[in-house]
Structure formats: structure tokens, C-alpha cells
Amino acid sequence: GLALRVDADEKFDGLVSGGLDWSDALEARMTVSNEGREKVHMAMTADGNSRFRERDGSLGLLVRVDNENEVDGLVSGSFDWSGTEDADQTDLRASMTVSNKQRERLHMAMTADGDSQDEAMAGSLGLLVRTDADDKLDGHLSGAVDWSGMTDANRDDLQASMTVINRNREKLHMAMTADGDS
């Protein structure tokens, strides 16, 4: 603490205190007080987990001025690629959420999946974007290409397709075939 008196008149009677703890998650805090009243308080947290092919974590920040919360935010996210080992799961998933004062402000989630067999490939991408709890985009893009007909005279040489979906409604679908002899 610090006390400052000029001609027996107290000008400042302050205290700066804080702490740091990393025994589990990381937590840091600092408080500045004057005349026994909190003027500024800041706290930060960081936490995360790692399992096989999954990662997730969060960062939190609290800023209080004159005992009023100015920022009470949290950013959290996850990344999972365990589906690359299991054919029944989506290959890749990622998400991020930003909250302030316990209200979701932004959420994004993405998926990616694909398969390839000999001379054919298929895959899909998904994207969800939400702001202030309102879905802005809930899209899905999928496609396939197959060139196995180049070795099979009874099939088209090349087949390709692509579909775009938003909010469970097909917006675009394209399909193409190509065949020829030389």
C-alpha cells in the first residue's frame, strides 16, 4: 500500500494487490484501491485440454472500474481431428465462441469430411456463423469427382458434382459428365 499526506491532509491511501495461480488453469488478478474503495480490478484466466486428436481451451478477461463490470469476456474454442481415424465420424471439427457478460456474441463452427477410393473422391464442408444468438450462415458444400470411367469402357470417363446448401435449403447443384475416345 501507499499513503500520501501533505500538511496532515491525506491525498492518497492506495493499495495495489494481485495474485497468480497456475496450479490448474492459469489465473491472474490485480486490484487497485484508494481509500478502501476498489478503483480497478482485472482478472484473466486461461485453460485448455489436449486429448489424442482433440484440443480445446478458453481465455477469460474481467475488467471492473469503480466496481462496475466493463468487460466480462470469454473466448473458447475446440479443434478435433479424431474422425480421420474413424470412418463413421466427421474428419475435422472446429469451433469458436466469444461471449461478453455471459451473452454469446459470436459463434463459428466448421466441419470437413472426405473420402477417397482408388479413382474417386468425395467431400463436404460445413460452416455455421451466429452473432448475438442469430444464425447468419448455416451452410454446407459437398462435392464428388470420379474418374474411374477412364479404365472402364461402360462408364463415363469423368463425373463431377457440387451442391451448396444454406439453412437446409439447396441453393445450387451442378453435375457434369465427360466421355470420349482418342
PDB file of C-alpha atoms in Angstrom:
ATOM      1  CA  GLY A   1       0.000   0.000   0.000  1.00  0.00           C
ATOM      2  CA  LEU A   2       0.938   3.631  -0.326  1.00  0.00           C
ATOM      3  CA  ALA A   3      -0.239   6.552   1.785  1.00  0.00           C
ATOM      4  CA  LEU A   4       0.490  10.177   0.914  1.00  0.00           C
ATOM      5  CA  ARG A   5      -0.169  13.063   3.304  1.00  0.00           C
ATOM      6  CA  VAL A   6       0.571  16.732   2.745  1.00  0.00           C
ATOM      7  CA  ASP A   7       0.259  19.042   5.799  1.00  0.00           C
ATOM      8  CA  ALA A   8      -1.647  16.292   7.663  1.00  0.00           C
ATOM      9  CA  ASP A   9      -4.187  16.105   4.807  1.00  0.00           C
ATOM     10  CA  GLU A  10      -4.395  12.641   3.307  1.00  0.00           C
ATOM     11  CA  LYS A  11      -4.107  12.881  -0.504  1.00  0.00           C
ATOM     12  CA  PHE A  12      -3.863   9.220  -1.361  1.00  0.00           C
ATOM     13  CA  ASP A  13      -4.308   5.991   0.585  1.00  0.00           C
ATOM     14  CA  GLY A  14      -3.953   3.293  -2.027  1.00  0.00           C
ATOM     15  CA  LEU A  15      -3.320  -0.387  -2.322  1.00  0.00           C
ATOM     16  CA  VAL A  16      -2.269  -2.479  -5.298  1.00  0.00           C
ATOM     17  CA  SER A  17      -2.749  -6.187  -4.819  1.00  0.00           C
ATOM     18  CA  GLY A  18      -2.741  -9.186  -7.086  1.00  0.00           C
ATOM     19  CA  GLY A  19      -2.108 -12.829  -7.482  1.00  0.00           C
ATOM     20  CA  LEU A  20      -1.067 -15.530  -9.905  1.00  0.00           C
ATOM     21  CA  ASP A  21      -2.062 -19.184  -9.777  1.00  0.00           C
ATOM     22  CA  TRP A  22      -1.140 -21.831 -12.330  1.00  0.00           C
ATOM     23  CA  SER A  23      -1.798 -24.930 -10.227  1.00  0.00           C
ATOM     24  CA  ASP A  24      -4.644 -25.998 -12.561  1.00  0.00           C
ATOM     25  CA  ALA A  25      -5.637 -23.348 -15.077  1.00  0.00           C
ATOM     26  CA  LEU A  26      -3.761 -20.061 -15.261  1.00  0.00           C
ATOM     27  CA  GLU A  27      -5.387 -17.303 -13.211  1.00  0.00           C
ATOM     28  CA  ALA A  28      -4.007 -13.794 -12.737  1.00  0.00           C
ATOM     29  CA  ARG A  29      -5.626 -10.856 -10.965  1.00  0.00           C
ATOM     30  CA  MET A  30      -4.810  -7.318  -9.904  1.00  0.00           C
ATOM     31  CA  THR A  31      -6.792  -4.757  -7.908  1.00  0.00           C
ATOM     32  CA  VAL A  32      -6.091  -1.058  -7.338  1.00  0.00           C
ATOM     33  CA  SER A  33      -7.892   0.541  -4.379  1.00  0.00           C
ATOM     34  CA  ASN A  34      -7.967   4.056  -2.981  1.00  0.00           C
ATOM     35  CA  GLU A  35      -9.336   4.955   0.443  1.00  0.00           C
ATOM     36  CA  GLY A  36     -10.607   1.389   0.829  1.00  0.00           C
ATOM     37  CA  ARG A  37     -12.650   1.510  -2.389  1.00  0.00           C
ATOM     38  CA  GLU A  38     -11.885  -0.602  -5.424  1.00  0.00           C
ATOM     39  CA  LYS A  39     -10.962   1.570  -8.398  1.00  0.00           C
ATOM     40  CA  VAL A  40      -9.780  -1.009 -10.962  1.00  0.00           C
ATOM     41  CA  HIS A  41      -9.866  -4.793 -10.918  1.00  0.00           C
ATOM     42  CA  MET A  42      -8.601  -7.060 -13.682  1.00  0.00           C
ATOM     43  CA  ALA A  43      -8.673 -10.848 -13.799  1.00  0.00           C
ATOM     44  CA  MET A  44      -7.553 -13.190 -16.553  1.00  0.00           C
ATOM     45  CA  THR A  45      -7.962 -16.953 -16.897  1.00  0.00           C
ATOM     46  CA  ALA A  46      -6.547 -19.409 -19.416  1.00  0.00           C
ATOM     47  CA  ASP A  47      -7.407 -23.079 -19.532  1.00  0.00           C
ATOM     48  CA  GLY A  48      -7.007 -25.866 -22.046  1.00  0.00           C
ATOM     49  CA  ASN A  49      -7.119 -29.588 -22.611  1.00  0.00           C
ATOM     50  CA  SER A  50      -5.395 -31.916 -25.002  1.00  0.00           C
ATOM     51  CA  ARG A  51      -6.582 -35.429 -25.725  1.00  0.00           C
ATOM     52  CA  PHE A  52      -5.292 -37.692 -28.521  1.00  0.00           C
ATOM     53  CA  ARG A  53      -6.506 -35.722 -31.575  1.00  0.00           C
ATOM     54  CA  GLU A  54      -8.599 -33.095 -29.780  1.00  0.00           C
ATOM     55  CA  ARG A  55      -7.735 -29.687 -28.357  1.00  0.00           C
ATOM     56  CA  ASP A  56      -9.933 -27.202 -26.532  1.00  0.00           C
ATOM     57  CA  GLY A  57      -9.388 -24.159 -24.416  1.00  0.00           C
ATOM     58  CA  SER A  58     -10.649 -20.845 -23.181  1.00  0.00           C
ATOM     59  CA  LEU A  59      -9.446 -17.382 -22.269  1.00  0.00           C
ATOM     60  CA  GLY A  60     -11.364 -15.128 -19.910  1.00  0.00           C
ATOM     61  CA  LEU A  61     -10.983 -11.450 -19.089  1.00  0.00           C
ATOM     62  CA  LEU A  62     -12.775  -9.404 -16.436  1.00  0.00           C
ATOM     63  CA  VAL A  63     -12.233  -5.644 -16.111  1.00  0.00           C
ATOM     64  CA  ARG A  64     -14.071  -3.724 -13.403  1.00  0.00           C
ATOM     65  CA  VAL A  65     -13.824   0.072 -12.949  1.00  0.00           C
ATOM     66  CA  ASP A  66     -15.335   1.679  -9.823  1.00  0.00           C
ATOM     67  CA  ASN A  67     -16.967  -1.691  -9.070  1.00  0.00           C
ATOM     68  CA  GLU A  68     -18.817  -1.780 -12.444  1.00  0.00           C
ATOM     69  CA  ASN A  69     -18.065  -4.605 -14.894  1.00  0.00           C
ATOM     70  CA  GLU A  70     -16.804  -3.065 -18.130  1.00  0.00           C
ATOM     71  CA  VAL A  71     -15.632  -6.310 -19.744  1.00  0.00           C
ATOM     72  CA  ASP A  72     -16.575  -9.821 -18.672  1.00  0.00           C
ATOM     73  CA  GLY A  73     -15.496 -11.793 -21.704  1.00  0.00           C
ATOM     74  CA  LEU A  74     -14.720 -15.359 -22.606  1.00  0.00           C
ATOM     75  CA  VAL A  75     -13.247 -16.800 -25.798  1.00  0.00           C
ATOM     76  CA  SER A  76     -13.424 -20.562 -26.100  1.00  0.00           C
ATOM     77  CA  GLY A  77     -12.691 -22.949 -28.895  1.00  0.00           C
ATOM     78  CA  SER A  78     -12.054 -26.515 -29.868  1.00  0.00           C
ATOM     79  CA  PHE A  79     -10.394 -28.466 -32.649  1.00  0.00           C
ATOM     80  CA  ASP A  80     -10.972 -32.184 -33.239  1.00  0.00           C
ATOM     81  CA  TRP A  81      -9.473 -34.291 -35.988  1.00  0.00           C
ATOM     82  CA  SER A  82     -10.105 -37.693 -34.403  1.00  0.00           C
ATOM     83  CA  GLY A  83     -12.551 -38.502 -37.228  1.00  0.00           C
ATOM     84  CA  THR A  84      -9.618 -39.045 -39.565  1.00  0.00           C
ATOM     85  CA  GLU A  85      -9.150 -42.401 -37.821  1.00  0.00           C
ATOM     86  CA  ASP A  86     -12.840 -43.421 -37.717  1.00  0.00           C
ATOM     87  CA  ALA A  87     -14.893 -43.670 -40.939  1.00  0.00           C
ATOM     88  CA  ASP A  88     -18.172 -43.072 -39.041  1.00  0.00           C
ATOM     89  CA  GLN A  89     -17.142 -39.618 -37.768  1.00  0.00           C
ATOM     90  CA  THR A  90     -16.630 -36.235 -39.393  1.00  0.00           C
ATOM     91  CA  ASP A  91     -12.928 -35.907 -40.203  1.00  0.00           C
ATOM     92  CA  LEU A  92     -12.419 -32.433 -38.785  1.00  0.00           C
ATOM     93  CA  ARG A  93     -14.418 -30.172 -36.441  1.00  0.00           C
ATOM     94  CA  ALA A  94     -13.507 -26.712 -35.199  1.00  0.00           C
ATOM     95  CA  SER A  95     -15.463 -24.136 -33.225  1.00  0.00           C
ATOM     96  CA  MET A  96     -15.001 -20.791 -31.510  1.00  0.00           C
ATOM     97  CA  THR A  97     -17.330 -18.799 -29.253  1.00  0.00           C
ATOM     98  CA  VAL A  98     -16.921 -15.221 -27.985  1.00  0.00           C
ATOM     99  CA  SER A  99     -19.072 -14.125 -25.038  1.00  0.00           C
ATOM    100  CA  ASN A 100     -19.352 -10.897 -23.068  1.00  0.00           C
ATOM    101  CA  LYS A 101     -21.274 -10.501 -19.819  1.00  0.00           C
ATOM    102  CA  GLN A 102     -22.416 -14.141 -20.166  1.00  0.00           C
ATOM    103  CA  ARG A 103     -24.086 -13.488 -23.559  1.00  0.00           C
ATOM    104  CA  GLU A 104     -22.887 -15.173 -26.715  1.00  0.00           C
ATOM    105  CA  ARG A 105     -21.728 -12.532 -29.181  1.00  0.00           C
ATOM    106  CA  LEU A 106     -20.158 -14.715 -31.897  1.00  0.00           C
ATOM    107  CA  HIS A 107     -20.111 -18.437 -32.577  1.00  0.00           C
ATOM    108  CA  MET A 108     -18.477 -20.175 -35.521  1.00  0.00           C
ATOM    109  CA  ALA A 109     -18.358 -23.902 -36.191  1.00  0.00           C
ATOM    110  CA  MET A 110     -16.762 -25.680 -39.137  1.00  0.00           C
ATOM    111  CA  THR A 111     -16.738 -29.300 -40.284  1.00  0.00           C
ATOM    112  CA  ALA A 112     -14.795 -31.050 -43.041  1.00  0.00           C
ATOM    113  CA  ASP A 113     -15.198 -34.613 -44.199  1.00  0.00           C
ATOM    114  CA  GLY A 114     -13.966 -36.603 -47.152  1.00  0.00           C
ATOM    115  CA  ASP A 115     -13.300 -39.993 -48.625  1.00  0.00           C
ATOM    116  CA  SER A 116     -11.141 -41.212 -51.437  1.00  0.00           C
ATOM    117  CA  GLN A 117     -11.209 -44.596 -53.066  1.00  0.00           C
ATOM    118  CA  ASP A 118      -8.996 -45.519 -55.986  1.00  0.00           C
ATOM    119  CA  GLU A 119     -10.047 -43.064 -58.684  1.00  0.00           C
ATOM    120  CA  ALA A 120     -12.904 -41.271 -56.886  1.00  0.00           C
ATOM    121  CA  MET A 121     -13.111 -38.589 -54.221  1.00  0.00           C
ATOM    122  CA  ALA A 122     -15.995 -37.068 -52.298  1.00  0.00           C
ATOM    123  CA  GLY A 123     -16.085 -34.484 -49.555  1.00  0.00           C
ATOM    124  CA  SER A 124     -18.032 -31.832 -47.725  1.00  0.00           C
ATOM    125  CA  LEU A 125     -17.500 -28.634 -45.761  1.00  0.00           C
ATOM    126  CA  GLY A 126     -19.918 -27.105 -43.272  1.00  0.00           C
ATOM    127  CA  LEU A 127     -19.907 -23.628 -41.756  1.00  0.00           C
ATOM    128  CA  LEU A 128     -22.154 -22.111 -39.103  1.00  0.00           C
ATOM    129  CA  VAL A 129     -21.849 -18.436 -38.112  1.00  0.00           C
ATOM    130  CA  ARG A 130     -24.034 -16.969 -35.373  1.00  0.00           C
ATOM    131  CA  THR A 131     -23.933 -13.425 -33.964  1.00  0.00           C
ATOM    132  CA  ASP A 132     -25.936 -12.382 -30.907  1.00  0.00           C
ATOM    133  CA  ALA A 133     -27.726 -15.781 -30.999  1.00  0.00           C
ATOM    134  CA  ASP A 134     -28.944 -15.221 -34.592  1.00  0.00           C
ATOM    135  CA  ASP A 135     -27.799 -17.656 -37.302  1.00  0.00           C
ATOM    136  CA  LYS A 136     -26.211 -15.658 -40.100  1.00  0.00           C
ATOM    137  CA  LEU A 137     -24.941 -18.615 -42.123  1.00  0.00           C
ATOM    138  CA  ASP A 138     -25.620 -22.329 -41.808  1.00  0.00           C
ATOM    139  CA  GLY A 139     -24.065 -23.648 -44.988  1.00  0.00           C
ATOM    140  CA  HIS A 140     -22.893 -26.919 -46.408  1.00  0.00           C
ATOM    141  CA  LEU A 141     -20.827 -27.505 -49.534  1.00  0.00           C
ATOM    142  CA  SER A 142     -20.402 -31.014 -50.861  1.00  0.00           C
ATOM    143  CA  GLY A 143     -18.918 -32.449 -53.988  1.00  0.00           C
ATOM    144  CA  ALA A 144     -17.568 -35.529 -55.669  1.00  0.00           C
ATOM    145  CA  VAL A 145     -15.357 -36.379 -58.599  1.00  0.00           C
ATOM    146  CA  ASP A 146     -14.957 -39.840 -60.150  1.00  0.00           C
ATOM    147  CA  TRP A 147     -12.564 -40.602 -62.978  1.00  0.00           C
ATOM    148  CA  SER A 148     -12.721 -44.385 -62.731  1.00  0.00           C
ATOM    149  CA  GLY A 149     -14.548 -44.488 -66.096  1.00  0.00           C
ATOM    150  CA  MET A 150     -11.249 -43.845 -67.833  1.00  0.00           C
ATOM    151  CA  THR A 151     -10.429 -47.523 -67.281  1.00  0.00           C
ATOM    152  CA  ASP A 152     -13.994 -48.849 -67.692  1.00  0.00           C
ATOM    153  CA  ALA A 153     -15.425 -48.560 -71.222  1.00  0.00           C
ATOM    154  CA  ASN A 154     -19.023 -48.936 -69.924  1.00  0.00           C
ATOM    155  CA  ARG A 155     -18.873 -45.754 -67.791  1.00  0.00           C
ATOM    156  CA  ASP A 156     -18.422 -42.044 -68.417  1.00  0.00           C
ATOM    157  CA  ASP A 157     -14.744 -41.103 -68.243  1.00  0.00           C
ATOM    158  CA  LEU A 158     -15.344 -38.345 -65.705  1.00  0.00           C
ATOM    159  CA  GLN A 159     -18.226 -37.499 -63.353  1.00  0.00           C
ATOM    160  CA  ALA A 160     -18.300 -34.484 -61.036  1.00  0.00           C
ATOM    161  CA  SER A 161     -20.921 -32.821 -58.863  1.00  0.00           C
ATOM    162  CA  MET A 162     -21.218 -29.996 -56.357  1.00  0.00           C
ATOM    163  CA  THR A 163     -24.072 -28.909 -54.074  1.00  0.00           C
ATOM    164  CA  VAL A 164     -24.404 -25.763 -51.943  1.00  0.00           C
ATOM    165  CA  ILE A 165     -26.965 -25.737 -49.113  1.00  0.00           C
ATOM    166  CA  ASN A 166     -27.824 -22.905 -46.698  1.00  0.00           C
ATOM    167  CA  ARG A 167     -30.268 -23.296 -43.805  1.00  0.00           C
ATOM    168  CA  ASN A 168     -31.181 -26.781 -45.047  1.00  0.00           C
ATOM    169  CA  ARG A 169     -32.230 -25.461 -48.479  1.00  0.00           C
ATOM    170  CA  GLU A 170     -30.384 -26.362 -51.650  1.00  0.00           C
ATOM    171  CA  LYS A 171     -29.110 -23.172 -53.273  1.00  0.00           C
ATOM    172  CA  LEU A 172     -27.019 -24.624 -56.088  1.00  0.00           C
ATOM    173  CA  HIS A 173     -26.419 -28.048 -57.613  1.00  0.00           C
ATOM    174  CA  MET A 174     -24.159 -28.790 -60.550  1.00  0.00           C
ATOM    175  CA  ALA A 175     -23.373 -32.125 -62.145  1.00  0.00           C
ATOM    176  CA  MET A 176     -21.113 -32.830 -65.077  1.00  0.00           C
ATOM    177  CA  THR A 177     -20.041 -35.857 -67.080  1.00  0.00           C
ATOM    178  CA  ALA A 178     -17.392 -36.162 -69.749  1.00  0.00           C
ATOM    179  CA  ASP A 179     -16.718 -39.049 -72.072  1.00  0.00           C
ATOM    180  CA  GLY A 180     -14.538 -39.524 -75.106  1.00  0.00           C
ATOM    181  CA  ASP A 181     -12.260 -41.725 -77.090  1.00  0.00           C
ATOM    182  CA  SER A 182      -8.958 -40.938 -78.692  1.00  0.00           C
TER     183      SER A 182
END
